[in-house]
Tab-separated table of C-alpha atoms in Angstrom:
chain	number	residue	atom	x	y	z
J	28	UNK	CA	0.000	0.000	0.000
J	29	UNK	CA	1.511	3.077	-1.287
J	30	UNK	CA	-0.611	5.595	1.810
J	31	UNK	CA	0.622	6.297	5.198
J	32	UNK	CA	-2.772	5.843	6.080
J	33	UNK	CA	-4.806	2.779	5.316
J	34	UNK	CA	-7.565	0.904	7.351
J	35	UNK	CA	-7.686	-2.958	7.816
J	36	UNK	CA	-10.945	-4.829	9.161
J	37	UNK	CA	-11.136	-8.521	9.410
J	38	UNK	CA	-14.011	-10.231	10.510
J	39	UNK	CA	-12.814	-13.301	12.334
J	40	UNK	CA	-14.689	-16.465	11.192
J	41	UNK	CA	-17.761	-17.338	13.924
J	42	UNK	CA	-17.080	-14.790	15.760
J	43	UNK	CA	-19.176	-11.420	16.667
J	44	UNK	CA	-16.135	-9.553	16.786
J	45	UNK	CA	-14.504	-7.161	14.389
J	46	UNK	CA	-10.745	-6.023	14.335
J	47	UNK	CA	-9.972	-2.315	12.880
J	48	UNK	CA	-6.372	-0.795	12.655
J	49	UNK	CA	-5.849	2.268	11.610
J	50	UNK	CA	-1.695	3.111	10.782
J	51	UNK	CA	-0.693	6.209	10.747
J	52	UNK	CA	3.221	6.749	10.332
J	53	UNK	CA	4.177	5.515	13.734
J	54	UNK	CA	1.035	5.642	15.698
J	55	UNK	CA	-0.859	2.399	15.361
J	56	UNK	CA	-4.793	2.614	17.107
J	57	UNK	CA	-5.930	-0.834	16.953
J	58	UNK	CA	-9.827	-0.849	17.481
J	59	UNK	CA	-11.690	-4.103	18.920
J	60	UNK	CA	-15.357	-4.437	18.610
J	61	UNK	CA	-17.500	-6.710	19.661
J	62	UNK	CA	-21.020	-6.272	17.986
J	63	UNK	CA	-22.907	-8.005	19.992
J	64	UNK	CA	-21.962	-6.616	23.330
J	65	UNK	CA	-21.315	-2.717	21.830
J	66	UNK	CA	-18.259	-2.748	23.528
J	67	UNK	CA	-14.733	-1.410	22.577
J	68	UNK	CA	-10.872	-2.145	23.154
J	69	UNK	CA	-8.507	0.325	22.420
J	70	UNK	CA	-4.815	-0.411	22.395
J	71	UNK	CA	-2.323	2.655	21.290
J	72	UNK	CA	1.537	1.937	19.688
J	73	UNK	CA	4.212	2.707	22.575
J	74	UNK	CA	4.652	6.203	22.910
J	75	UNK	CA	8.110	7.879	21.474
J	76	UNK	CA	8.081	11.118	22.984
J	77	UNK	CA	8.530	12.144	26.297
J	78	UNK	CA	6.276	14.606	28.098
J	79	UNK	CA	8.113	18.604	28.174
J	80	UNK	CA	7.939	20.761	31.736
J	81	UNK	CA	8.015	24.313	31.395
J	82	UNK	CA	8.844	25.863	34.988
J	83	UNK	CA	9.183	29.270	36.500
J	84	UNK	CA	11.107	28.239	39.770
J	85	UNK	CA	10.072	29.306	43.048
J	86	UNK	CA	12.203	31.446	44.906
J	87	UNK	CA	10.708	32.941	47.635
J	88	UNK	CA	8.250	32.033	50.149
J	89	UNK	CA	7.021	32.884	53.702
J	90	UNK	CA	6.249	30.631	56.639
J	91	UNK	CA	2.421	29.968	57.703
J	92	UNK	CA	1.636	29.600	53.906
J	93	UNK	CA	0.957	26.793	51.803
J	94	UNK	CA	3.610	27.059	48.683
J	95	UNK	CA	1.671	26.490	45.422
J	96	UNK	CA	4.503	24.950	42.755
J	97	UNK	CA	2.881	25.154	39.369
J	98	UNK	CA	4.310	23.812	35.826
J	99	UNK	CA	2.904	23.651	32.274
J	100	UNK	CA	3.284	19.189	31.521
J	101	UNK	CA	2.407	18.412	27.702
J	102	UNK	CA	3.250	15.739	26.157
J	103	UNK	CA	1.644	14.072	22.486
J	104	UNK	CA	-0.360	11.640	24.123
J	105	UNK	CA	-1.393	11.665	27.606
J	106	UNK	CA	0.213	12.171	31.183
J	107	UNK	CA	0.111	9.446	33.470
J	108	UNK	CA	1.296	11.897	36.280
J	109	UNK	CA	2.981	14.889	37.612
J	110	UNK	CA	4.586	14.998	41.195
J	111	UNK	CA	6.429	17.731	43.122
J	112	UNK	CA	9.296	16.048	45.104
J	113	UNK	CA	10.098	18.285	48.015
J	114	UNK	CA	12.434	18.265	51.281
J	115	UNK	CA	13.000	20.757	53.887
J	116	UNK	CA	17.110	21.449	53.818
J	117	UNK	CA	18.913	19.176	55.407
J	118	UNK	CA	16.749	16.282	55.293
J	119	UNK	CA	17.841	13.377	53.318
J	120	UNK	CA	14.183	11.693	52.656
J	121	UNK	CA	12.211	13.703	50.145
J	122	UNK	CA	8.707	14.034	50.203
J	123	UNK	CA	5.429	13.739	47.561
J	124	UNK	CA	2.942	16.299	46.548
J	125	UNK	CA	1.060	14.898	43.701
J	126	UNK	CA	0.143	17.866	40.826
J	127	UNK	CA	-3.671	18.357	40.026
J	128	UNK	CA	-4.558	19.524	36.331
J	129	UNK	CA	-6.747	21.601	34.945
J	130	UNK	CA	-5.772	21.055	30.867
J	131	UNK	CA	-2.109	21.213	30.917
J	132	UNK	CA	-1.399	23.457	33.867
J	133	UNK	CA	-0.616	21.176	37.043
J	134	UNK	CA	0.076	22.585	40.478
J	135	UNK	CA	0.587	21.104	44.352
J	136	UNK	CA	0.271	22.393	47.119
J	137	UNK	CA	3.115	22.055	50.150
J	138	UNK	CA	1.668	22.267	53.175
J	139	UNK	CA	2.591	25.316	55.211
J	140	UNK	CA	3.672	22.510	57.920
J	141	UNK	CA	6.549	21.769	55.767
J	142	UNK	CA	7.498	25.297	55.087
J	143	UNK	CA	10.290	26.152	57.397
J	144	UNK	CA	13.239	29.218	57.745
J	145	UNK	CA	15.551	26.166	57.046
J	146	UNK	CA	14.097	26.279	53.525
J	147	UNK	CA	13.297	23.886	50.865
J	148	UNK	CA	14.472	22.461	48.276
J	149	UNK	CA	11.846	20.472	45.692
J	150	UNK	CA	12.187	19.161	41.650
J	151	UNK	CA	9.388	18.352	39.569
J	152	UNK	CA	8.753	15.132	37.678
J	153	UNK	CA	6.273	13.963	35.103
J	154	UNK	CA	5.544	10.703	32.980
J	155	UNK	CA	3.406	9.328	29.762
J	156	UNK	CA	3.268	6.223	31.059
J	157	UNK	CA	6.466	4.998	29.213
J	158	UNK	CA	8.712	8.223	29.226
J	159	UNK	CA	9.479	9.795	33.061
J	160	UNK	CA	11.133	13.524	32.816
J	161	UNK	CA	12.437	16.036	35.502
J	162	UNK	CA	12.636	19.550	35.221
J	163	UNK	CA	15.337	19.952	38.592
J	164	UNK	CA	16.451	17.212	40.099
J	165	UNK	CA	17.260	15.071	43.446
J	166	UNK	CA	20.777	16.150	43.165
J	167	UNK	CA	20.504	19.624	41.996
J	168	UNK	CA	16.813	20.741	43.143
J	169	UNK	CA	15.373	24.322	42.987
J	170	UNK	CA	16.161	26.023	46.253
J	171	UNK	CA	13.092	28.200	48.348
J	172	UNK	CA	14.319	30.994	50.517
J	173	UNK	CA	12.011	30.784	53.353
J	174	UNK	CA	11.365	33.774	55.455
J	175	UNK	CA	9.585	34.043	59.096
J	176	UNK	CA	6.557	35.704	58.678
J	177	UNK	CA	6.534	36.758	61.824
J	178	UNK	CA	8.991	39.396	61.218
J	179	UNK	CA	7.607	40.104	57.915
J	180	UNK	CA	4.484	41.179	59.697
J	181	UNK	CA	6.556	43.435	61.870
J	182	UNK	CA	8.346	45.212	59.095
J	183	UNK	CA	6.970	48.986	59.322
J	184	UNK	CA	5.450	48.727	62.791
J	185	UNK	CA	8.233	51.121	64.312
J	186	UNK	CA	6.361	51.840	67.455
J	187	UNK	CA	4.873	48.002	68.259
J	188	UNK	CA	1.634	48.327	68.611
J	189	UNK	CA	0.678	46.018	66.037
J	190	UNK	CA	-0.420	48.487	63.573
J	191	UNK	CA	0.957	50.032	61.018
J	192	UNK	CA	-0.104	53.524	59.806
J	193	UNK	CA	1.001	57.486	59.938
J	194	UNK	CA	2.914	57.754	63.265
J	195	UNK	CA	4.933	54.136	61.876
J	196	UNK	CA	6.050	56.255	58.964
J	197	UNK	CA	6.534	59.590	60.424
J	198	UNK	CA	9.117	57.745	62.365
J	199	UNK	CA	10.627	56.250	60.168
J	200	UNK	CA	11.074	59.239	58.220
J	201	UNK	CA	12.449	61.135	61.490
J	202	UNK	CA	14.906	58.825	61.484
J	203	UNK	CA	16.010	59.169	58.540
J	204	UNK	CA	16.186	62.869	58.715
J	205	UNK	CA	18.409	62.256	62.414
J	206	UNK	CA	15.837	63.773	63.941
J	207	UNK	CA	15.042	60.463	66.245
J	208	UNK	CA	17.756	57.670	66.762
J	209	UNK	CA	15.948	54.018	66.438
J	210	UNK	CA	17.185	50.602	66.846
J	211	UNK	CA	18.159	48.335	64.383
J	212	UNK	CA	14.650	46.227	65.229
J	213	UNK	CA	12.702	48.714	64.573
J	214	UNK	CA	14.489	50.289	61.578
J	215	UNK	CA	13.490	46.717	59.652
């Protein structure tokens, strides 16, 4: 047959069921029947192509947050999955968030349990099914600069009330001037 794309169907002898194969350069959909039942096997060729990651790395994130890691996965068939290995620094065992989709956009969550000033360090994997692909990896992860929120929260609350607002930045700008001599805490 001279077209890369031709249809077979053989009706096997006393038998309700009919066998279909489409080829189609190197995808091969073979298509089982049975017409008495109305029911359907599919069976796709192996897949040749391995899923991409596209990544904008994490940098940044605060304690008492969950850390959303998000990733574009596509791949010319189908994704089996998409997981977000993670550790906290130091720790030798890494740990599992498993990405949700919505189309091709997958994202986890890490618990804000797991988010700690020691930071974290976390690489992203994905597979078809035959074909498993990292964007990072277990020996050189992206790294998360973690910072205590706490003091994040504090940042602009010269006088320590709890609130920020007018007098906070009058004094600040006092002290700027030399007009009022602050310490380093509360010159954050």
């Amino acid at each position: 047959i001279s077209s890369p794309f031709f249809n077979l169907s053989v009706i096997l002898k006393n038998s309700s069921t009919e066998l279909k194969s489409t080829f189609c350069a190197n995808v091969n959909v073979l298509v089982i029947k049975n017409r008495r039942k109305n029911r359907f096997l599919i069976i796709m060729s192996k897949d040749t192509m391995a899923p991409a990651i596209y990544h904008s790395p994490v940098y940044n994130a605060t304690t008492g947050a969950n850390l959303v890691i998000s990733a574009t996965v596509t791949d010319n068939l189908n994704i089996s999955y998409a997981r977000v290995y993670y550790r906290i620094n130091g720790e030798d065992e890494w740990r599992v968030a498993v990405m949700n989709n919505l189309n091709d956009k997958y994202s986890a969550i890490i618990i804000a349990d797991h988010i700690t000033t020691e930071g974290l360090e976390y690489y992203i994997e994905a597979s078809d099914g035959t074909n498993v692909i990292t964007k990072g990896s277990a020996s050189n992860p992206f790294e998360v600069i973690i910072k205590d929120s706490s003091i994040i929260e504090k940042i602009g609350d010269v006088d320590g009330n709890g609130v920020i607002n007018v007098k906070d930045a009058h004094m600040l700008l006092s002290a700027i001037y030399g007009e009022i001599l602050l310490t380093d805490d509360q010159f954050i």
